């Protein structure tokens, strides 16, 4: 679609984003494409069409996506589903959700404007037909850079013509390092619909980082399905270590945070870079999933309580105040009471700042779906409640341990006289916040300030601003 003729009101679109940070990048890329082709971005209630960027990872996320689509369609509003749920289920979703006017997969993103034109014109669009996206790229990572130009990879479309438009004015933004995953965890379906692992070229990442800085961003959060694999398809296993200081040197960028680290791939040089590179916040988002070795083996993962605690000890030796978080799955097929006790022992020793506790559920097409030893729903629920209660207690203790610590805080919200932000050990949206007290007059969003922690509430902190420390 070209820009509308003079005097003709452009069509309007609202983009609603669900799920993970990677989806937020994809939504801003869709917004950039649409804006460049003449569409006006709008609020849902005012838009001609609503695009819902769905999540398809776990049952609760799928339900949230469907509920959002149904709510958006109320009153006859035109609604289009994109994102992981649409990519993963395609025709099945279309059959189950006739309220949606179109179900579009990742291959449709480059022509999203044309598809929305069809929706507004009442022209039928054949729903996406799912396929295993791992088969679209060569098995050998080294052969992928040449082939990836022929495969749709959302969030990788940065170029001379900007393919991204910010959907808010936050001083923090997500930036994709890579997409896809080559690991074969038995509980996870993500590789089948996100595809094989593909790194972005360093120059593309740096170019997008500079653009984000020019749009008021002070913190970059690097995201992917597995950030520790970055560079393996570029012929440089230390590409991330080289990239990090280049990102921190981008004018305007104060913090760089790396998310989604795979413990089994966290090589010593990357650990060193994360813990000691100026401008890179010492933050370790480690995907442990469990700590019992037998359970981890059934998950096709590796590690143990001792190896995981040892990894955290190494991180804290580099940066004693480092932040650390993880998610764990409780109730995996074959999990015993001894396995749960081992997980509890690990959590007690790990001193994580944040722990997400999830109950196992079968995912379509995964290896674990066919496993014996499935636990009853009430057993899983009981174990989740037990482990979550312990995790909450430990997270509270970890936050209390920070009382008296001086933290650097990125100011994010000023409302009704209250100033809140995040310390370096807190990632956006998931890890709690810091309420600033004392010398807060004149503070603005996007500023960095030092503050002394005086109290805690769960993972949240209360801290007094150090006068004269604003930058």
CSV table of C-alpha atoms in Angstrom, one decimal:
chain,number,residue,atom,x,y,z
A,1,UNK,CA,0.0,0.0,0.0
A,2,UNK,CA,1.3,3.5,-0.9
A,3,UNK,CA,0.6,6.6,1.1
A,4,UNK,CA,-3.0,7.8,0.6
A,5,UNK,CA,-3.7,10.7,-1.8
A,6,UNK,CA,-3.8,14.2,-0.3
A,7,UNK,CA,-7.1,14.7,1.6
A,8,UNK,CA,-7.7,11.0,2.0
A,9,UNK,CA,-7.8,9.8,5.6
A,10,UNK,CA,-5.3,6.9,6.1
A,11,UNK,CA,-6.5,3.6,7.5
A,12,UNK,CA,-5.8,3.2,11.2
A,13,UNK,CA,-4.4,0.2,13.0
A,14,UNK,CA,-3.9,-0.7,16.7
A,15,UNK,CA,-1.2,-3.2,17.7
A,16,UNK,CA,-1.8,-5.2,20.9
A,17,UNK,CA,1.3,-7.1,22.1
A,18,UNK,CA,1.1,-10.2,24.3
A,19,UNK,CA,3.8,-12.5,25.6
A,20,UNK,CA,7.6,-12.0,25.8
A,21,UNK,CA,10.0,-9.2,25.1
A,22,UNK,CA,10.8,-10.7,21.7
A,23,UNK,CA,7.2,-10.1,20.6
A,24,UNK,CA,7.5,-6.4,21.6
A,25,UNK,CA,10.3,-6.0,19.1
A,26,UNK,CA,8.3,-7.8,16.4
A,27,UNK,CA,5.3,-5.5,17.1
A,28,UNK,CA,7.5,-2.4,16.7
A,29,UNK,CA,8.8,-3.8,13.5
A,30,UNK,CA,5.2,-4.3,12.3
A,31,UNK,CA,4.4,-0.8,13.4
A,32,UNK,CA,7.3,0.6,11.4
A,33,UNK,CA,6.4,-1.3,8.3
A,34,UNK,CA,2.8,-0.1,8.5
A,35,UNK,CA,3.6,3.5,9.3
A,36,UNK,CA,6.1,3.7,6.4
A,37,UNK,CA,3.3,2.5,4.1
A,38,UNK,CA,0.8,5.0,5.1
A,39,UNK,CA,-1.1,3.5,8.0
A,40,UNK,CA,-2.0,5.5,11.0
A,41,UNK,CA,-1.3,3.9,14.4
A,42,UNK,CA,-4.1,4.3,16.8
A,43,UNK,CA,-5.7,3.0,20.0
A,44,UNK,CA,-7.8,-0.1,19.8
A,45,UNK,CA,-11.2,1.5,20.3
A,46,UNK,CA,-10.5,4.0,17.5
A,47,UNK,CA,-8.7,1.8,15.0
A,48,UNK,CA,-10.1,0.4,11.8
A,49,UNK,CA,-8.4,-2.9,12.5
A,50,UNK,CA,-6.7,-4.4,15.6
A,51,UNK,CA,-3.6,-6.6,15.2
A,52,UNK,CA,-3.0,-8.9,18.2
A,53,UNK,CA,0.5,-10.2,18.4
A,54,UNK,CA,-0.2,-13.4,20.3
A,55,UNK,CA,1.8,-15.7,22.5
A,56,UNK,CA,1.6,-19.5,22.0
A,57,UNK,CA,4.1,-20.8,24.6
A,58,UNK,CA,2.0,-22.3,27.5
A,59,UNK,CA,-1.7,-22.9,28.1
A,60,UNK,CA,-2.3,-19.7,30.1
A,61,UNK,CA,-0.6,-17.6,27.4
A,62,UNK,CA,-2.7,-19.2,24.7
A,63,UNK,CA,-5.9,-18.5,26.7
A,64,UNK,CA,-4.9,-14.9,27.2
A,65,UNK,CA,-4.3,-14.5,23.5
A,66,UNK,CA,-7.7,-16.0,22.6
A,67,UNK,CA,-9.4,-13.9,25.2
A,68,UNK,CA,-7.7,-10.7,23.9
A,69,UNK,CA,-8.7,-11.6,20.3
A,70,UNK,CA,-12.3,-12.1,21.3
A,71,UNK,CA,-12.4,-8.9,23.3
A,72,UNK,CA,-11.0,-6.9,20.4
A,73,UNK,CA,-13.6,-8.3,18.1
A,74,UNK,CA,-16.5,-7.2,20.2
A,75,UNK,CA,-18.8,-4.8,18.4
A,76,UNK,CA,-17.7,-6.1,15.0
A,77,UNK,CA,-14.2,-4.6,15.0
A,78,UNK,CA,-11.9,-6.1,12.4
A,79,UNK,CA,-9.3,-8.3,14.2
A,80,UNK,CA,-6.1,-10.0,12.9
A,81,UNK,CA,-4.0,-12.5,14.8
A,82,UNK,CA,-0.3,-12.6,14.3
A,83,UNK,CA,2.6,-13.9,16.5
A,84,UNK,CA,3.4,-17.2,17.9
A,85,UNK,CA,-0.1,-18.6,18.4
A,86,UNK,CA,-1.0,-17.7,14.8
A,87,UNK,CA,2.2,-19.2,13.5
A,88,UNK,CA,1.9,-22.3,15.5
A,89,UNK,CA,-1.7,-23.2,14.9
A,90,UNK,CA,-2.8,-21.3,11.8
A,91,UNK,CA,-5.8,-23.1,10.3
A,92,UNK,CA,-6.7,-24.7,13.5
A,93,UNK,CA,-6.9,-21.3,15.2
A,94,UNK,CA,-9.0,-20.0,12.3
A,95,UNK,CA,-11.5,-22.8,12.7
A,96,UNK,CA,-11.8,-22.4,16.4
A,97,UNK,CA,-11.9,-18.6,16.3
A,98,UNK,CA,-14.1,-17.3,13.4
A,99,UNK,CA,-14.2,-13.9,15.1
A,100,UNK,CA,-10.7,-13.3,13.8
A,101,UNK,CA,-10.7,-11.8,10.3
A,102,UNK,CA,-7.3,-13.2,9.5
A,103,UNK,CA,-4.7,-15.6,11.0
A,104,UNK,CA,-1.3,-14.5,9.6
A,105,UNK,CA,2.1,-16.3,10.1
A,106,UNK,CA,5.6,-14.8,10.1
A,107,UNK,CA,5.8,-15.1,6.3
A,108,UNK,CA,3.0,-12.5,6.0
A,109,UNK,CA,4.9,-9.7,7.9
A,110,UNK,CA,6.7,-8.2,4.9
A,111,UNK,CA,3.3,-7.6,3.3
A,112,UNK,CA,1.3,-6.8,6.4
A,113,UNK,CA,-0.2,-3.6,4.9
A,114,UNK,CA,-1.6,-5.5,1.9
A,115,UNK,CA,-3.2,-8.1,4.2
A,116,UNK,CA,-4.8,-5.5,6.3
A,117,UNK,CA,-6.1,-3.8,3.1
A,118,UNK,CA,-7.8,-7.1,2.2
A,119,UNK,CA,-9.3,-7.4,5.7
A,120,UNK,CA,-10.8,-3.9,5.5
A,121,UNK,CA,-12.1,-4.6,2.0
A,122,UNK,CA,-13.8,-7.8,3.2
A,123,UNK,CA,-11.6,-10.0,1.0
A,124,UNK,CA,-11.0,-13.5,2.4
A,125,UNK,CA,-7.5,-14.4,3.4
A,126,UNK,CA,-6.5,-18.1,3.6
A,127,UNK,CA,-5.2,-18.8,7.1
A,128,UNK,CA,-1.6,-19.6,7.7
A,129,UNK,CA,-0.5,-23.2,7.2
A,130,UNK,CA,1.9,-24.1,10.0
A,131,UNK,CA,5.2,-25.9,9.3
A,132,UNK,CA,8.2,-26.8,11.4
A,133,UNK,CA,10.3,-23.7,10.8
A,134,UNK,CA,13.5,-25.5,11.8
A,135,UNK,CA,13.4,-27.1,8.3
A,136,UNK,CA,13.5,-23.7,6.5
A,137,UNK,CA,17.2,-23.2,7.2
A,138,UNK,CA,20.3,-25.4,6.8
A,139,UNK,CA,21.1,-27.8,9.6
A,140,UNK,CA,24.7,-26.4,9.7
A,141,UNK,CA,24.7,-23.0,11.5
A,142,UNK,CA,27.6,-21.9,9.3
A,143,UNK,CA,25.4,-22.1,6.2
A,144,UNK,CA,22.5,-20.0,7.6
A,145,UNK,CA,23.7,-16.5,7.1
A,146,UNK,CA,23.5,-17.0,3.3
A,147,UNK,CA,20.1,-18.6,3.5
A,148,UNK,CA,18.4,-16.4,6.0
A,149,UNK,CA,17.6,-13.6,3.5
A,150,UNK,CA,15.1,-16.0,2.0
A,151,UNK,CA,13.3,-16.8,5.3
A,152,UNK,CA,11.1,-14.5,7.3
A,153,UNK,CA,12.7,-13.9,10.7
A,154,UNK,CA,10.7,-11.3,12.7
A,155,UNK,CA,12.8,-8.7,14.4
A,156,UNK,CA,15.7,-9.0,11.9
A,157,UNK,CA,14.5,-6.5,9.3
A,158,UNK,CA,16.6,-3.5,10.3
A,159,UNK,CA,18.1,-1.7,7.3
A,160,UNK,CA,18.8,1.6,5.7
A,161,UNK,CA,15.0,2.3,5.7
A,162,UNK,CA,14.0,1.9,9.4
A,163,UNK,CA,11.7,-1.0,9.9
A,164,UNK,CA,10.8,-0.1,13.5
A,165,UNK,CA,8.6,2.4,15.2
A,166,UNK,CA,8.5,2.8,19.0
A,167,UNK,CA,5.1,2.1,20.5
A,168,UNK,CA,5.9,4.0,23.8
A,169,UNK,CA,8.4,6.5,25.1
A,170,UNK,CA,10.1,4.3,27.7
A,171,UNK,CA,13.8,4.9,28.4
A,172,UNK,CA,14.3,1.2,28.0
A,173,UNK,CA,14.0,-0.8,24.8
A,174,UNK,CA,14.4,-4.5,23.8
A,175,UNK,CA,16.8,-5.3,21.0
A,176,UNK,CA,17.0,-8.6,19.3
A,177,UNK,CA,20.4,-10.4,19.2
A,178,UNK,CA,19.1,-13.5,17.5
A,179,UNK,CA,16.0,-15.6,16.8
A,180,UNK,CA,15.2,-19.3,17.1
A,181,UNK,CA,16.9,-22.1,19.0
A,182,UNK,CA,18.9,-25.2,18.2
A,183,UNK,CA,18.4,-26.9,21.6
A,184,UNK,CA,15.9,-29.7,21.9
A,185,UNK,CA,14.5,-29.4,25.4
A,186,UNK,CA,11.8,-32.1,25.7
A,187,UNK,CA,9.2,-29.7,27.2
A,188,UNK,CA,9.6,-26.8,24.7
A,189,UNK,CA,7.8,-26.3,21.4
A,190,UNK,CA,9.4,-22.9,20.6
A,191,UNK,CA,12.0,-24.1,18.1
A,192,UNK,CA,9.3,-25.6,15.9
A,193,UNK,CA,7.5,-22.3,15.3
A,194,UNK,CA,10.4,-19.8,15.9
A,195,UNK,CA,12.9,-21.9,13.8
A,196,UNK,CA,16.6,-22.6,13.9
A,197,UNK,CA,19.0,-20.3,15.7
A,198,UNK,CA,20.0,-17.2,13.6
A,199,UNK,CA,22.2,-14.4,14.8
A,200,UNK,CA,21.8,-10.9,13.6
A,201,UNK,CA,24.8,-9.2,12.1
A,202,UNK,CA,26.7,-7.0,14.6
A,203,UNK,CA,26.4,-3.9,12.4
A,204,UNK,CA,22.6,-4.3,12.2
A,205,UNK,CA,22.4,-4.5,16.0
A,206,UNK,CA,24.6,-1.4,16.4
A,207,UNK,CA,22.7,0.5,13.8
A,208,UNK,CA,19.4,-0.2,15.6
A,209,UNK,CA,21.0,0.6,19.0
A,210,UNK,CA,22.0,4.0,17.7
A,211,UNK,CA,18.5,4.6,16.4
A,212,UNK,CA,17.0,3.7,19.7
A,213,UNK,CA,19.4,6.0,21.5
A,214,UNK,CA,18.3,8.8,19.2
A,215,UNK,CA,14.7,8.1,20.3
A,216,UNK,CA,15.5,8.5,24.0
A,217,UNK,CA,16.5,5.0,25.0
A,218,UNK,CA,19.1,4.8,27.8
A,219,UNK,CA,18.9,1.0,28.5
A,220,UNK,CA,19.1,-1.7,25.9
A,221,UNK,CA,17.9,-5.2,26.9
A,222,UNK,CA,19.3,-7.8,24.5
A,223,UNK,CA,16.9,-10.6,23.9
A,224,UNK,CA,16.7,-13.9,21.9
A,225,UNK,CA,15.7,-17.5,22.6
A,226,UNK,CA,19.3,-18.2,23.6
A,227,UNK,CA,21.7,-15.3,23.9
A,228,UNK,CA,24.7,-17.5,24.8
A,229,UNK,CA,24.6,-19.0,21.3
A,230,UNK,CA,25.1,-15.6,19.6
A,231,UNK,CA,27.7,-15.7,16.9
A,232,UNK,CA,27.9,-19.5,16.4
A,233,UNK,CA,26.4,-19.1,12.9
A,234,UNK,CA,28.7,-16.1,12.2
A,235,UNK,CA,31.9,-18.1,12.8
A,236,UNK,CA,32.7,-16.4,16.1
A,237,UNK,CA,31.7,-17.9,19.4
A,238,UNK,CA,33.0,-14.8,21.2
A,239,UNK,CA,30.9,-12.4,19.1
A,240,UNK,CA,28.8,-11.3,22.0
A,241,UNK,CA,31.9,-10.5,24.1
A,242,UNK,CA,33.1,-8.3,21.3
A,243,UNK,CA,29.7,-6.7,20.7
A,244,UNK,CA,29.0,-5.6,24.3
A,245,UNK,CA,31.6,-2.9,24.6
A,246,UNK,CA,30.6,-1.5,21.2
A,247,UNK,CA,27.0,-1.2,22.4
A,248,UNK,CA,27.9,0.5,25.6
A,249,UNK,CA,29.9,3.0,23.5
A,250,UNK,CA,26.8,4.1,21.6
A,251,UNK,CA,26.1,7.8,22.6
A,252,UNK,CA,23.2,8.0,24.9
A,253,UNK,CA,23.2,4.4,26.0
A,254,UNK,CA,24.0,4.0,29.7
A,255,UNK,CA,23.0,0.4,30.4
A,256,UNK,CA,23.2,-2.8,28.4
A,257,UNK,CA,21.5,-5.9,29.8
A,258,UNK,CA,21.6,-9.4,28.4
A,259,UNK,CA,18.7,-11.8,28.9
A,260,UNK,CA,18.0,-15.5,28.2
A,261,UNK,CA,21.3,-17.1,29.1
A,262,UNK,CA,21.7,-20.9,28.8
A,263,UNK,CA,23.8,-22.2,31.8
A,264,UNK,CA,25.3,-25.0,29.8
A,265,UNK,CA,26.7,-22.6,27.3
A,266,UNK,CA,27.8,-19.8,29.6
A,267,UNK,CA,31.6,-19.9,28.7
A,268,UNK,CA,34.1,-18.2,31.1
A,269,UNK,CA,34.9,-15.3,28.6
A,270,UNK,CA,31.2,-14.4,28.4
A,271,UNK,CA,30.8,-14.6,32.2
A,272,UNK,CA,33.7,-12.3,32.5
A,273,UNK,CA,32.3,-9.8,30.0
A,274,UNK,CA,28.9,-9.8,31.7
A,275,UNK,CA,30.4,-9.3,35.1
A,276,UNK,CA,33.0,-6.7,34.3
A,277,UNK,CA,32.3,-4.7,31.1
A,278,UNK,CA,31.6,-1.0,32.0
A,279,UNK,CA,28.1,-0.2,31.1
A,280,UNK,CA,26.9,-3.8,31.0
A,281,UNK,CA,24.8,-4.3,34.1
A,282,UNK,CA,25.9,-7.4,36.0
A,283,UNK,CA,22.7,-9.4,35.6
A,284,UNK,CA,22.4,-13.1,35.0
A,285,UNK,CA,19.1,-14.3,33.6
A,286,UNK,CA,19.8,-18.0,33.8
A,287,UNK,CA,17.5,-20.7,32.4
A,288,UNK,CA,17.9,-23.4,35.1
A,289,UNK,CA,14.4,-25.0,34.9
A,290,UNK,CA,15.3,-27.5,37.6
A,291,UNK,CA,18.2,-28.6,39.7
A,292,UNK,CA,17.7,-32.4,40.0
A,293,UNK,CA,20.1,-34.0,37.6
A,294,UNK,CA,17.7,-36.9,36.7
A,295,UNK,CA,14.9,-34.4,35.9
A,296,UNK,CA,17.3,-32.2,33.9
A,297,UNK,CA,18.4,-35.2,31.8
A,298,UNK,CA,14.8,-36.1,31.0
A,299,UNK,CA,14.4,-32.4,29.9
A,300,UNK,CA,17.5,-32.9,27.7
A,301,UNK,CA,19.3,-30.3,29.8
A,302,UNK,CA,22.5,-30.4,31.8
A,303,UNK,CA,23.6,-29.4,35.3
A,304,UNK,CA,23.1,-29.9,39.0
A,305,UNK,CA,22.7,-28.0,42.2
A,306,UNK,CA,26.5,-27.9,42.6
A,307,UNK,CA,27.3,-26.7,39.1
A,308,UNK,CA,24.5,-24.1,39.1
A,309,UNK,CA,25.6,-22.7,42.5
A,310,UNK,CA,29.2,-22.7,41.3
A,311,UNK,CA,28.2,-20.7,38.3
A,312,UNK,CA,26.4,-18.1,40.5
A,313,UNK,CA,29.4,-18.0,42.8
A,314,UNK,CA,31.7,-17.2,39.8
A,315,UNK,CA,29.3,-14.4,38.7
A,316,UNK,CA,29.2,-12.9,42.2
A,317,UNK,CA,33.0,-13.1,42.5
A,318,UNK,CA,33.1,-10.7,39.5
A,319,UNK,CA,30.2,-8.5,40.7
A,320,UNK,CA,29.1,-9.1,44.3
A,321,UNK,CA,25.9,-7.2,43.8
A,322,UNK,CA,25.0,-8.9,40.6
A,323,UNK,CA,21.3,-9.6,39.9
A,324,UNK,CA,20.2,-13.2,39.1
A,325,UNK,CA,16.9,-14.7,38.2
A,326,UNK,CA,15.5,-17.9,36.8
A,327,UNK,CA,12.4,-19.9,36.1
A,328,UNK,CA,11.8,-23.5,37.2
A,329,UNK,CA,9.3,-26.1,36.1
A,330,UNK,CA,7.7,-28.3,38.8
A,331,UNK,CA,5.8,-31.5,38.2
A,332,UNK,CA,7.8,-32.7,35.1
A,333,UNK,CA,7.0,-36.3,34.2
A,334,UNK,CA,8.8,-38.7,36.6
A,335,UNK,CA,9.6,-36.0,39.1
A,336,UNK,CA,9.9,-37.5,42.6
A,337,UNK,CA,9.7,-36.0,46.1
A,338,UNK,CA,13.5,-36.3,46.2
A,339,UNK,CA,13.7,-34.3,43.0
A,340,UNK,CA,11.5,-31.6,44.5
A,341,UNK,CA,13.6,-31.6,47.7
A,342,UNK,CA,16.7,-31.1,45.5
A,343,UNK,CA,15.2,-28.2,43.7
A,344,UNK,CA,14.3,-26.6,47.1
A,345,UNK,CA,17.9,-27.2,48.2
A,346,UNK,CA,19.2,-25.4,45.1
A,347,UNK,CA,16.9,-22.4,45.5
A,348,UNK,CA,17.9,-22.0,49.1
A,349,UNK,CA,21.6,-22.0,48.2
A,350,UNK,CA,21.2,-19.9,45.0
A,351,UNK,CA,20.0,-16.6,46.6
A,352,UNK,CA,18.3,-15.6,43.4
A,353,UNK,CA,16.7,-12.1,43.2
A,354,UNK,CA,13.6,-13.4,41.3
A,355,UNK,CA,12.3,-17.0,40.7
A,356,UNK,CA,9.4,-17.9,38.4
A,357,UNK,CA,7.7,-21.2,39.3
A,358,UNK,CA,5.6,-22.9,36.7
A,359,UNK,CA,3.7,-26.2,36.8
A,360,UNK,CA,4.4,-28.6,33.9
A,361,UNK,CA,1.8,-29.1,31.3
A,362,UNK,CA,2.0,-31.0,28.0
A,363,UNK,CA,2.8,-28.9,24.9
A,364,UNK,CA,1.7,-30.1,21.5
A,365,UNK,CA,4.4,-31.8,19.5
A,366,UNK,CA,7.0,-32.0,22.2
A,367,UNK,CA,8.9,-35.1,23.3
A,368,UNK,CA,7.7,-34.9,26.9
A,369,UNK,CA,4.1,-35.0,25.7
A,370,UNK,CA,4.7,-38.8,25.1
A,371,UNK,CA,6.6,-39.5,28.4
A,372,UNK,CA,5.4,-41.9,31.0
A,373,UNK,CA,5.3,-40.9,34.6
A,374,UNK,CA,2.8,-38.0,34.2
A,375,UNK,CA,1.8,-36.6,37.6
A,376,UNK,CA,-1.8,-35.8,38.6
A,377,UNK,CA,-2.9,-32.2,38.2
A,378,UNK,CA,-3.5,-31.9,42.0
A,379,UNK,CA,0.0,-33.2,42.7
A,380,UNK,CA,1.6,-30.6,40.3
A,381,UNK,CA,-0.5,-27.8,41.8
A,382,UNK,CA,0.5,-28.8,45.3
A,383,UNK,CA,4.2,-28.9,44.4
A,384,UNK,CA,3.9,-25.5,42.6
A,385,UNK,CA,2.3,-24.0,45.7
A,386,UNK,CA,5.0,-25.4,47.9
A,387,UNK,CA,8.0,-24.4,45.8
A,388,UNK,CA,6.5,-20.9,45.0
A,389,UNK,CA,6.0,-20.3,48.7
A,390,UNK,CA,9.7,-21.1,49.3
A,391,UNK,CA,10.7,-19.0,46.4
A,392,UNK,CA,8.8,-16.0,47.6
A,393,UNK,CA,10.4,-16.3,51.0
A,394,UNK,CA,13.8,-16.5,49.5
A,395,UNK,CA,13.3,-13.6,47.2
A,396,UNK,CA,12.1,-11.5,50.1
A,397,UNK,CA,15.2,-12.4,52.0
A,398,UNK,CA,17.4,-11.6,49.1
A,399,UNK,CA,15.8,-8.1,48.8
A,400,UNK,CA,16.2,-7.6,52.6
A,401,UNK,CA,19.9,-8.4,52.1
A,402,UNK,CA,20.2,-5.4,49.9
A,403,UNK,CA,19.2,-2.9,52.6
A,404,UNK,CA,22.1,-0.6,53.1
A,405,UNK,CA,23.4,-1.2,49.6
A,406,UNK,CA,23.9,1.7,47.2
A,407,UNK,CA,22.2,1.0,43.9
A,408,UNK,CA,22.1,2.9,40.6
A,409,UNK,CA,18.5,3.4,39.5
A,410,UNK,CA,17.0,4.2,36.1
A,411,UNK,CA,14.0,6.5,36.6
A,412,UNK,CA,11.0,5.2,34.7
A,413,UNK,CA,7.9,6.7,36.2
A,414,UNK,CA,6.9,9.9,37.9
A,415,UNK,CA,3.3,9.9,39.0
A,416,UNK,CA,1.4,11.8,41.7
A,417,UNK,CA,4.7,12.8,43.3
A,418,UNK,CA,6.0,9.2,43.5
A,419,UNK,CA,9.2,8.4,41.6
A,420,UNK,CA,10.0,4.8,40.7
A,421,UNK,CA,12.6,3.1,38.6
A,422,UNK,CA,14.7,0.0,38.5
A,423,UNK,CA,18.1,-0.9,40.0
A,424,UNK,CA,20.8,-2.5,37.8
A,425,UNK,CA,19.9,-6.0,39.2
A,426,UNK,CA,16.2,-5.6,38.1
A,427,UNK,CA,15.1,-6.3,34.5
A,428,UNK,CA,12.0,-4.5,33.1
A,429,UNK,CA,8.5,-5.8,34.1
A,430,UNK,CA,9.6,-9.0,35.8
A,431,UNK,CA,12.1,-8.2,38.6
A,432,UNK,CA,10.5,-5.6,40.8
A,433,UNK,CA,11.1,-1.9,41.1
A,434,UNK,CA,12.6,0.8,43.3
A,435,UNK,CA,10.6,3.6,44.9
A,436,UNK,CA,12.8,6.6,45.4
A,437,UNK,CA,12.6,8.8,48.4
A,438,UNK,CA,14.4,11.9,49.7
A,439,UNK,CA,15.9,14.3,47.1
A,440,UNK,CA,13.5,13.4,44.3
A,441,UNK,CA,12.6,17.0,43.2
A,442,UNK,CA,13.5,17.7,39.6
A,443,UNK,CA,14.1,14.0,38.7
A,444,UNK,CA,13.1,13.1,35.1
A,445,UNK,CA,12.3,9.9,33.3
A,446,UNK,CA,15.5,8.4,31.8
A,447,UNK,CA,17.9,9.8,34.4
A,448,UNK,CA,20.2,7.6,36.4
A,449,UNK,CA,20.6,8.3,40.1
A,450,UNK,CA,22.4,6.6,43.0
A,451,UNK,CA,20.3,5.7,46.0
A,452,UNK,CA,20.8,3.8,49.3
A,453,UNK,CA,18.3,1.0,49.9
A,454,UNK,CA,16.4,1.6,53.2
A,455,UNK,CA,13.6,-1.0,53.0
A,456,UNK,CA,12.1,-3.8,50.9
A,457,UNK,CA,8.6,-5.1,50.0
A,458,UNK,CA,8.9,-8.5,48.3
A,459,UNK,CA,11.3,-8.0,45.4
A,460,UNK,CA,10.6,-4.2,45.5
A,461,UNK,CA,13.0,-1.8,47.2
A,462,UNK,CA,12.7,1.6,48.8
A,463,UNK,CA,15.8,3.8,48.5
A,464,UNK,CA,16.9,7.3,49.4
A,465,UNK,CA,18.4,9.3,46.6
A,466,UNK,CA,22.1,10.3,47.1
A,467,UNK,CA,22.1,14.1,46.6
A,468,UNK,CA,24.1,15.3,43.6
A,469,UNK,CA,24.2,11.8,42.0
A,470,UNK,CA,21.9,12.4,39.1
A,471,UNK,CA,23.2,11.9,35.5
